[in-house]
Amino acid sequence: MSFPPNIKRKFWGKLFDSPIMLASGTAGFGEELLNLNCLAGVGAVVSKAVSLKPRAGNPPPRLLETPYGLLNSIGLANPGVHHVLNHILPETSNLPCPLLINVAGESVEEFADVVSILESSNVHMGYEINVSCPNVADGGAAFGVDPEVVLRVAMGVSRVTARPFSVKLTPNGGDMVLSAKAAVEGGASAITVCNTFLGMHMDWRTGKSIIKRKVAGYTSPALLPLVVAKVWQVSNAVSVPVISSGGVSHGEDVLQLLAAGAQMVQVGTRLMRRPFAGAELMDEMKKLTGE
Ligand SMILES: Cc1cc2nc3c(=O)[nH]c(=O)nc-3n(C[C@H](O)[C@H](O)[C@H](O)COP(=O)(O)O)c2cc1C
């Protein structure tokens, strides 16, 4: 690797002018952002999670801005794979960049079931398998904390698609390096490091969490050093590219993650405040590196 890192990247056999991917759950399927001209500077879009059946998600309040970052407990709300296949994906065929579909499951088999249904679409480049979902059939801990389960999920997905897929790991429990190795053994073509950290905001007057489901996913610029460390650890342990996810606000953050070993860098929460974040981050990086 050369330093400062190149902004142009090769990923899954394709050249990308930008390393920036819009993170799952913060960009829909990209079509609304396209209509608002917000996809300049964006290398790829990762869709909202898609599950087998439609999900209403968690009851409100499910989003809370704290002085230190955002708490979200959306609960993978989505219209289900059949609706996505028939009504949403056709609308994304004119995206100016590749689309990855984020896949959620409630059982090991469900990930492969969702992927096999999506295979009849040709608009997406690949998948991001979200093993941070709770394994409902097996006690509710995230699939991603158990390398043996991650292996089975990845093998199941490999069996039903020839498209590349990334496995998106959780930072909440387990050993991310062991889970990453298991995902690669099962056929993963990348590892996304990582999903949201668990967080909570208490109303001290009542002793209750403000978020209805109590514990939520926490995102914040303060998490950048945690993600840099995880990216560095995982990218030194596996042979496939690492996609970072978490903590990005500025072009310098993206460069740091690339220098730590990320091949592509996702941005999520920043986009909700700065819908033109892709173009802004690219401008900042070009100024810093002179590329
Ligand atoms: C409102 C919201 C919804 C999200 N939904 C999903 C999701 O459906 N699937 C998923 O894998 N990650 C989801 N995430 C996590 C993001 O994709 C990303 O990993 C995380 O926000 C860290 O990046 P950031 O610090 O740039 O926001 C969501 C995050 C937010 C804030």
mmCIF file of C-alpha atoms and ligand atoms in Angstrom:
data_model
loop_
_atom_site.group_PDB
_atom_site.id
_atom_site.type_symbol
_atom_site.label_atom_id
_atom_site.label_comp_id
_atom_site.label_asym_id
_atom_site.label_seq_id
_atom_site.Cartn_x
_atom_site.Cartn_y
_atom_site.Cartn_z
ATOM 1 C CA MET A 1 0.000 0.000 0.000
ATOM 2 C CA SER A 2 1.233 3.524 -0.761
ATOM 3 C CA PHE A 3 0.732 6.535 1.493
ATOM 4 C CA PRO A 4 -1.189 8.757 1.413
ATOM 5 C CA PRO A 5 -3.660 6.139 0.154
ATOM 6 C CA ASN A 6 -5.093 6.435 -3.362
ATOM 7 C CA ILE A 7 -8.625 7.752 -3.506
ATOM 8 C CA LYS A 8 -9.377 5.661 -6.596
ATOM 9 C CA ARG A 9 -9.923 2.056 -5.535
ATOM 10 C CA LYS A 10 -10.166 -1.386 -7.079
ATOM 11 C CA PHE A 11 -12.901 -3.380 -5.418
ATOM 12 C CA TRP A 12 -14.489 -6.653 -6.495
ATOM 13 C CA GLY A 13 -12.679 -6.401 -9.819
ATOM 14 C CA LYS A 14 -14.033 -2.957 -10.657
ATOM 15 C CA LEU A 15 -12.364 0.468 -10.590
ATOM 16 C CA PHE A 16 -14.080 3.017 -8.352
ATOM 17 C CA ASP A 17 -13.341 6.749 -8.643
ATOM 18 C CA SER A 18 -14.547 7.129 -5.045
ATOM 19 C CA PRO A 19 -14.034 4.854 -2.009
ATOM 20 C CA ILE A 20 -17.270 6.101 -0.454
ATOM 21 C CA MET A 21 -20.249 3.822 0.016
ATOM 22 C CA LEU A 22 -23.519 5.045 1.508
ATOM 23 C CA ALA A 23 -24.170 2.869 4.577
ATOM 24 C CA SER A 24 -27.201 0.624 4.879
ATOM 25 C CA GLY A 25 -30.286 2.217 6.395
ATOM 26 C CA THR A 26 -29.241 5.796 5.699
ATOM 27 C CA ALA A 27 -29.825 5.997 1.936
ATOM 28 C CA GLY A 28 -32.889 3.846 1.185
ATOM 29 C CA PHE A 29 -32.131 2.179 -2.159
ATOM 30 C CA GLY A 30 -30.434 5.303 -3.500
ATOM 31 C CA GLU A 31 -33.264 6.354 -5.790
ATOM 32 C CA GLU A 32 -34.450 9.322 -3.694
ATOM 33 C CA LEU A 33 -30.905 10.627 -3.302
ATOM 34 C CA LEU A 34 -30.414 10.277 -7.063
ATOM 35 C CA ASN A 35 -33.486 12.449 -7.685
ATOM 36 C CA LEU A 36 -32.001 15.092 -5.364
ATOM 37 C CA ASN A 37 -28.601 14.912 -7.107
ATOM 38 C CA CYS A 38 -26.907 13.693 -3.929
ATOM 39 C CA LEU A 39 -24.967 10.793 -5.435
ATOM 40 C CA ALA A 40 -22.029 12.822 -6.771
ATOM 41 C CA GLY A 41 -18.828 11.509 -5.226
ATOM 42 C CA VAL A 42 -20.479 8.249 -4.159
ATOM 43 C CA GLY A 43 -18.783 4.996 -5.203
ATOM 44 C CA ALA A 44 -21.618 2.633 -4.251
ATOM 45 C CA VAL A 45 -24.903 2.543 -2.367
ATOM 46 C CA VAL A 46 -25.765 -0.121 0.208
ATOM 47 C CA SER A 47 -29.521 -0.605 0.504
ATOM 48 C CA LYS A 48 -31.686 -0.668 3.597
ATOM 49 C CA ALA A 49 -31.878 -4.179 5.093
ATOM 50 C CA VAL A 50 -34.168 -6.580 3.221
ATOM 51 C CA SER A 51 -35.803 -9.486 5.048
ATOM 52 C CA LEU A 52 -37.971 -12.369 3.870
ATOM 53 C CA LYS A 53 -41.221 -10.985 5.273
ATOM 54 C CA PRO A 54 -42.208 -7.298 5.563
ATOM 55 C CA ARG A 55 -41.162 -5.777 8.904
ATOM 56 C CA ALA A 56 -42.805 -2.757 10.516
ATOM 57 C CA GLY A 57 -39.728 -2.276 12.680
ATOM 58 C CA ASN A 58 -39.695 -1.262 16.323
ATOM 59 C CA PRO A 59 -42.313 1.008 17.919
ATOM 60 C CA PRO A 60 -41.372 4.698 18.414
ATOM 61 C CA PRO A 61 -39.472 6.451 19.887
ATOM 62 C CA ARG A 62 -36.853 4.671 17.789
ATOM 63 C CA LEU A 63 -34.491 7.482 16.867
ATOM 64 C CA LEU A 64 -32.865 9.907 19.310
ATOM 65 C CA GLU A 65 -30.228 12.543 18.839
ATOM 66 C CA THR A 66 -28.084 12.842 21.979
ATOM 67 C CA PRO A 67 -25.355 15.447 22.628
ATOM 68 C CA TYR A 68 -22.842 12.691 21.802
ATOM 69 C CA GLY A 69 -24.333 11.080 18.714
ATOM 70 C CA LEU A 70 -27.384 9.275 17.357
ATOM 71 C CA LEU A 71 -29.276 6.330 18.837
ATOM 72 C CA ASN A 72 -31.351 4.261 16.425
ATOM 73 C CA SER A 73 -33.575 1.295 16.993
ATOM 74 C CA ILE A 74 -35.347 1.165 13.634
ATOM 75 C CA GLY A 75 -35.610 -2.623 13.852
ATOM 76 C CA LEU A 76 -34.885 -3.402 10.176
ATOM 77 C CA ALA A 77 -38.198 -1.929 8.944
ATOM 78 C CA ASN A 78 -38.626 -2.888 5.279
ATOM 79 C CA PRO A 79 -41.377 -4.024 2.902
ATOM 80 C CA GLY A 80 -39.989 -7.571 2.473
ATOM 81 C CA VAL A 81 -37.988 -9.179 -0.307
ATOM 82 C CA HIS A 82 -40.824 -9.717 -2.798
ATOM 83 C CA HIS A 83 -41.889 -6.075 -2.723
ATOM 84 C CA VAL A 84 -38.252 -4.960 -3.020
ATOM 85 C CA LEU A 85 -37.696 -7.274 -5.989
ATOM 86 C CA ASN A 86 -40.834 -6.319 -7.883
ATOM 87 C CA HIS A 87 -41.328 -2.651 -7.023
ATOM 88 C CA ILE A 88 -38.142 -1.053 -5.705
ATOM 89 C CA LEU A 89 -35.227 -2.626 -7.567
ATOM 90 C CA PRO A 90 -36.629 -1.758 -11.026
ATOM 91 C CA GLU A 91 -36.579 1.902 -9.917
ATOM 92 C CA THR A 92 -32.863 1.698 -9.111
ATOM 93 C CA SER A 93 -31.671 0.602 -12.564
ATOM 94 C CA ASN A 94 -30.517 4.143 -13.414
ATOM 95 C CA LEU A 95 -28.310 4.647 -10.348
ATOM 96 C CA PRO A 96 -24.937 6.085 -11.452
ATOM 97 C CA CYS A 97 -23.047 3.672 -9.160
ATOM 98 C CA PRO A 98 -23.288 0.016 -8.092
ATOM 99 C CA LEU A 99 -25.877 -1.099 -5.536
ATOM 100 C CA LEU A 100 -25.251 -3.678 -2.804
ATOM 101 C CA ILE A 101 -28.292 -5.150 -1.112
ATOM 102 C CA ASN A 102 -28.126 -5.441 2.677
ATOM 103 C CA VAL A 103 -29.747 -8.709 3.759
ATOM 104 C CA ALA A 104 -31.254 -9.460 7.178
ATOM 105 C CA GLY A 105 -32.389 -12.824 8.514
ATOM 106 C CA GLU A 106 -34.027 -14.329 11.558
ATOM 107 C CA SER A 107 -32.486 -17.757 11.026
ATOM 108 C CA VAL A 108 -29.327 -19.078 9.360
ATOM 109 C CA GLU A 109 -31.376 -20.266 6.373
ATOM 110 C CA GLU A 110 -33.250 -16.991 5.893
ATOM 111 C CA PHE A 111 -30.174 -15.103 4.631
ATOM 112 C CA ALA A 112 -29.760 -17.555 1.749
ATOM 113 C CA ASP A 113 -33.526 -17.583 1.110
ATOM 114 C CA VAL A 114 -33.590 -13.788 0.686
ATOM 115 C CA VAL A 115 -30.512 -13.820 -1.553
ATOM 116 C CA SER A 116 -31.882 -16.586 -3.770
ATOM 117 C CA ILE A 117 -35.097 -14.594 -4.347
ATOM 118 C CA LEU A 118 -33.096 -11.446 -5.211
ATOM 119 C CA GLU A 119 -31.021 -13.388 -7.747
ATOM 120 C CA SER A 120 -33.648 -12.843 -10.455
ATOM 121 C CA SER A 121 -32.796 -9.113 -10.483
ATOM 122 C CA ASN A 122 -29.798 -7.936 -12.447
ATOM 123 C CA VAL A 123 -29.567 -4.385 -11.090
ATOM 124 C CA HIS A 124 -27.351 -5.062 -8.078
ATOM 125 C CA MET A 125 -23.648 -5.817 -7.947
ATOM 126 C CA GLY A 126 -23.643 -7.888 -4.780
ATOM 127 C CA TYR A 127 -24.785 -8.218 -1.196
ATOM 128 C CA GLU A 128 -23.982 -7.161 2.333
ATOM 129 C CA ILE A 129 -25.048 -9.847 4.781
ATOM 130 C CA ASN A 130 -26.009 -8.251 8.084
ATOM 131 C CA VAL A 131 -25.137 -10.833 10.732
ATOM 132 C CA SER A 132 -25.736 -8.263 13.471
ATOM 133 C CA CYS A 133 -29.408 -9.278 13.498
ATOM 134 C CA PRO A 134 -30.585 -11.275 16.537
ATOM 135 C CA ASN A 135 -30.647 -15.034 15.978
ATOM 136 C CA VAL A 136 -34.242 -15.422 17.153
ATOM 137 C CA ALA A 137 -34.275 -19.207 16.759
ATOM 138 C CA ASP A 138 -31.206 -19.549 18.974
ATOM 139 C CA GLY A 139 -31.536 -17.280 22.011
ATOM 140 C CA GLY A 140 -31.500 -13.842 20.378
ATOM 141 C CA ALA A 141 -27.748 -13.045 20.402
ATOM 142 C CA ALA A 142 -26.455 -11.639 17.097
ATOM 143 C CA PHE A 143 -25.469 -14.291 14.495
ATOM 144 C CA GLY A 144 -22.139 -12.510 14.111
ATOM 145 C CA VAL A 145 -20.836 -13.208 17.625
ATOM 146 C CA ASP A 146 -20.431 -16.945 16.924
ATOM 147 C CA PRO A 147 -17.872 -17.807 14.205
ATOM 148 C CA GLU A 148 -19.502 -21.218 13.689
ATOM 149 C CA VAL A 149 -22.843 -19.554 12.894
ATOM 150 C CA VAL A 150 -21.149 -16.952 10.671
ATOM 151 C CA LEU A 151 -19.547 -19.804 8.724
ATOM 152 C CA ARG A 152 -22.933 -21.457 8.180
ATOM 153 C CA VAL A 153 -24.574 -18.196 7.088
ATOM 154 C CA ALA A 154 -21.764 -17.436 4.614
ATOM 155 C CA MET A 155 -21.768 -20.987 3.214
ATOM 156 C CA GLY A 156 -25.532 -20.797 2.740
ATOM 157 C CA VAL A 157 -25.240 -17.536 0.798
ATOM 158 C CA SER A 158 -22.305 -18.823 -1.298
ATOM 159 C CA ARG A 159 -24.436 -21.763 -2.387
ATOM 160 C CA VAL A 160 -27.173 -19.589 -3.914
ATOM 161 C CA THR A 161 -25.258 -16.752 -5.601
ATOM 162 C CA ALA A 162 -22.198 -16.231 -7.769
ATOM 163 C CA ARG A 163 -22.268 -12.508 -6.942
ATOM 164 C CA PRO A 164 -19.765 -11.139 -4.424
ATOM 165 C CA PHE A 165 -20.952 -10.552 -0.890
ATOM 166 C CA SER A 166 -19.629 -8.855 2.225
ATOM 167 C CA VAL A 167 -20.429 -10.031 5.743
ATOM 168 C CA LYS A 168 -21.163 -7.110 8.064
ATOM 169 C CA LEU A 169 -19.997 -7.905 11.576
ATOM 170 C CA THR A 170 -21.148 -6.634 14.947
ATOM 171 C CA PRO A 171 -18.826 -4.969 17.481
ATOM 172 C CA ASN A 172 -21.103 -6.103 20.336
ATOM 173 C CA GLY A 173 -19.707 -9.356 21.687
ATOM 174 C CA GLY A 174 -17.590 -12.105 20.189
ATOM 175 C CA ASP A 175 -14.204 -11.732 18.518
ATOM 176 C CA MET A 176 -14.506 -9.842 15.254
ATOM 177 C CA VAL A 177 -11.288 -11.313 13.846
ATOM 178 C CA LEU A 178 -12.501 -14.894 14.399
ATOM 179 C CA SER A 179 -15.905 -14.098 12.889
ATOM 180 C CA ALA A 180 -14.234 -12.414 9.900
ATOM 181 C CA LYS A 181 -12.049 -15.484 9.287
ATOM 182 C CA ALA A 182 -15.127 -17.729 9.482
ATOM 183 C CA ALA A 183 -16.981 -15.530 6.983
ATOM 184 C CA VAL A 184 -14.074 -15.790 4.524
ATOM 185 C CA GLU A 185 -13.919 -19.563 5.007
ATOM 186 C CA GLY A 186 -17.618 -19.659 4.152
ATOM 187 C CA GLY A 187 -17.036 -17.784 0.906
ATOM 188 C CA ALA A 188 -17.401 -14.077 1.777
ATOM 189 C CA SER A 189 -15.781 -11.718 -0.725
ATOM 190 C CA ALA A 190 -15.409 -8.837 1.780
ATOM 191 C CA ILE A 191 -15.950 -8.007 5.442
ATOM 192 C CA THR A 192 -17.799 -4.896 6.593
ATOM 193 C CA VAL A 193 -16.353 -3.553 9.860
ATOM 194 C CA CYS A 194 -18.747 -2.930 11.529
ATOM 195 C CA ASN A 195 -22.365 -2.366 12.555
ATOM 196 C CA THR A 196 -23.465 0.032 15.315
ATOM 197 C CA PHE A 197 -22.289 -0.166 18.927
ATOM 198 C CA LEU A 198 -24.969 -0.667 21.596
ATOM 199 C CA GLY A 199 -26.041 2.518 23.367
ATOM 200 C CA MET A 200 -28.775 3.798 25.638
ATOM 201 C CA HIS A 201 -30.106 7.128 26.896
ATOM 202 C CA MET A 202 -31.812 7.110 30.294
ATOM 203 C CA ASP A 203 -34.461 9.552 31.426
ATOM 204 C CA TRP A 204 -33.143 9.948 34.989
ATOM 205 C CA ARG A 205 -36.494 11.346 36.124
ATOM 206 C CA THR A 206 -38.361 8.150 35.350
ATOM 207 C CA GLY A 207 -35.566 5.575 35.236
ATOM 208 C CA LYS A 208 -36.688 4.570 31.730
ATOM 209 C CA SER A 209 -34.812 4.460 28.454
ATOM 210 C CA ILE A 210 -36.095 7.093 26.022
ATOM 211 C CA ILE A 211 -35.876 4.571 23.182
ATOM 212 C CA LYS A 212 -38.911 2.275 23.383
ATOM 213 C CA ARG A 213 -36.856 -0.929 22.856
ATOM 214 C CA LYS A 214 -34.419 0.380 25.494
ATOM 215 C CA VAL A 215 -31.037 -0.460 23.942
ATOM 216 C CA ALA A 216 -30.246 0.999 20.502
ATOM 217 C CA GLY A 217 -27.485 1.272 17.908
ATOM 218 C CA TYR A 218 -25.155 4.179 18.665
ATOM 219 C CA THR A 219 -23.302 6.173 16.014
ATOM 220 C CA SER A 220 -20.957 9.074 16.649
ATOM 221 C CA PRO A 221 -17.784 10.714 15.316
ATOM 222 C CA ALA A 222 -16.265 9.694 18.673
ATOM 223 C CA LEU A 223 -16.377 6.053 17.525
ATOM 224 C CA LEU A 224 -13.888 6.645 14.697
ATOM 225 C CA PRO A 225 -10.818 5.431 16.669
ATOM 226 C CA LEU A 226 -12.678 2.233 17.638
ATOM 227 C CA VAL A 227 -13.527 1.537 13.999
ATOM 228 C CA VAL A 228 -9.980 2.380 12.829
ATOM 229 C CA ALA A 229 -8.616 -0.175 15.311
ATOM 230 C CA LYS A 230 -11.107 -2.871 14.255
ATOM 231 C CA VAL A 231 -10.416 -2.231 10.553
ATOM 232 C CA TRP A 232 -6.682 -2.514 11.169
ATOM 233 C CA GLN A 233 -7.088 -5.775 13.121
ATOM 234 C CA VAL A 234 -9.458 -7.424 10.646
ATOM 235 C CA SER A 235 -7.655 -6.282 7.472
ATOM 236 C CA ASN A 236 -4.420 -7.746 8.817
ATOM 237 C CA ALA A 237 -6.144 -11.074 9.474
ATOM 238 C CA VAL A 238 -8.094 -11.771 6.257
ATOM 239 C CA SER A 239 -7.285 -11.952 2.559
ATOM 240 C CA VAL A 240 -10.487 -10.282 1.304
ATOM 241 C CA PRO A 241 -11.117 -6.501 1.210
ATOM 242 C CA VAL A 242 -12.446 -4.759 4.301
ATOM 243 C CA ILE A 243 -15.225 -2.163 4.004
ATOM 244 C CA SER A 244 -15.226 0.178 6.969
ATOM 245 C CA SER A 245 -18.489 1.418 8.470
ATOM 246 C CA GLY A 246 -18.656 3.934 11.294
ATOM 247 C CA GLY A 247 -17.442 7.279 12.547
ATOM 248 C CA VAL A 248 -16.838 9.207 9.313
ATOM 249 C CA SER A 249 -17.451 12.973 9.254
ATOM 250 C CA HIS A 250 -14.536 14.389 7.254
ATOM 251 C CA GLY A 251 -12.300 13.520 4.319
ATOM 252 C CA GLU A 252 -9.430 12.999 6.713
ATOM 253 C CA ASP A 253 -11.439 10.278 8.502
ATOM 254 C CA VAL A 254 -11.855 8.412 5.207
ATOM 255 C CA LEU A 255 -8.107 8.662 4.508
ATOM 256 C CA GLN A 256 -7.355 7.352 7.986
ATOM 257 C CA LEU A 257 -9.588 4.318 7.441
ATOM 258 C CA LEU A 258 -7.993 3.632 4.038
ATOM 259 C CA ALA A 259 -4.546 3.889 5.655
ATOM 260 C CA ALA A 260 -5.676 1.413 8.343
ATOM 261 C CA GLY A 261 -6.528 -1.139 5.650
ATOM 262 C CA ALA A 262 -10.076 -0.417 4.464
ATOM 263 C CA GLN A 263 -10.613 -0.861 0.735
ATOM 264 C CA MET A 264 -13.924 1.061 0.719
ATOM 265 C CA VAL A 265 -15.402 3.351 3.397
ATOM 266 C CA GLN A 266 -19.058 3.704 4.323
ATOM 267 C CA VAL A 267 -20.694 6.874 5.566
ATOM 268 C CA GLY A 268 -24.112 6.802 7.228
ATOM 269 C CA THR A 269 -25.100 9.164 10.023
ATOM 270 C CA ARG A 270 -23.176 12.072 8.447
ATOM 271 C CA LEU A 271 -25.383 11.748 5.385
ATOM 272 C CA MET A 272 -28.515 12.430 7.398
ATOM 273 C CA ARG A 273 -27.218 15.934 8.184
ATOM 274 C CA ARG A 274 -25.164 16.437 5.022
ATOM 275 C CA PRO A 275 -26.956 14.787 2.071
ATOM 276 C CA PHE A 276 -24.111 15.889 -0.234
ATOM 277 C CA ALA A 277 -21.537 14.182 2.013
ATOM 278 C CA GLY A 278 -20.183 12.083 -0.890
ATOM 279 C CA ALA A 279 -19.113 15.130 -2.923
ATOM 280 C CA GLU A 280 -17.924 17.008 0.182
ATOM 281 C CA LEU A 281 -15.731 14.132 1.398
ATOM 282 C CA MET A 282 -14.238 13.692 -2.075
ATOM 283 C CA ASP A 283 -13.391 17.415 -2.328
ATOM 284 C CA GLU A 284 -11.750 17.355 1.102
ATOM 285 C CA MET A 285 -9.698 14.252 0.258
ATOM 286 C CA LYS A 286 -8.560 15.620 -3.088
ATOM 287 C CA LYS A 287 -7.396 18.833 -1.406
ATOM 288 C CA LEU A 288 -5.521 16.881 1.281
ATOM 289 C CA THR A 289 -3.789 14.405 -1.031
ATOM 290 C CA GLY A 290 -3.509 16.446 -4.226
ATOM 291 C CA GLU A 291 -4.852 13.407 -6.165
HETATM 292 C C1 LIG B 1 -31.013 5.091 11.007
HETATM 293 C C2 LIG B 1 -30.047 3.966 10.763
HETATM 294 C C3 LIG B 1 -30.505 2.778 10.175
HETATM 295 C C4 LIG B 1 -29.627 1.722 9.944
HETATM 296 N N1 LIG B 1 -30.080 0.577 9.348
HETATM 297 C C5 LIG B 1 -29.214 -0.435 9.065
HETATM 298 C C6 LIG B 1 -29.647 -1.610 8.372
HETATM 299 O O1 LIG B 1 -30.811 -1.726 7.962
HETATM 300 N N2 LIG B 1 -28.742 -2.594 8.153
HETATM 301 C C7 LIG B 1 -27.415 -2.481 8.549
HETATM 302 O O2 LIG B 1 -26.613 -3.395 8.315
HETATM 303 N N3 LIG B 1 -26.971 -1.374 9.182
HETATM 304 C C8 LIG B 1 -27.832 -0.357 9.442
HETATM 305 N N4 LIG B 1 -27.377 0.784 10.066
HETATM 306 C C9 LIG B 1 -25.934 0.914 10.396
HETATM 307 C C10 LIG B 1 -25.192 1.697 9.292
HETATM 308 O O3 LIG B 1 -25.248 1.024 8.054
HETATM 309 C C11 LIG B 1 -23.705 1.928 9.655
HETATM 310 O O4 LIG B 1 -23.060 0.681 9.784
HETATM 311 C C12 LIG B 1 -23.568 2.701 10.963
HETATM 312 O O5 LIG B 1 -24.484 3.773 10.982
HETATM 313 C C13 LIG B 1 -22.142 3.221 11.181
HETATM 314 O O6 LIG B 1 -21.790 4.213 10.242
HETATM 315 P P1 LIG B 1 -21.895 5.796 10.554
HETATM 316 O O7 LIG B 1 -21.097 6.077 11.776
HETATM 317 O O8 LIG B 1 -21.302 6.440 9.299
HETATM 318 O O9 LIG B 1 -23.325 6.111 10.713
HETATM 319 C C14 LIG B 1 -28.248 1.856 10.315
HETATM 320 C C15 LIG B 1 -27.801 3.051 10.901
HETATM 321 C C16 LIG B 1 -28.671 4.095 11.119
HETATM 322 C C17 LIG B 1 -28.139 5.378 11.741
#
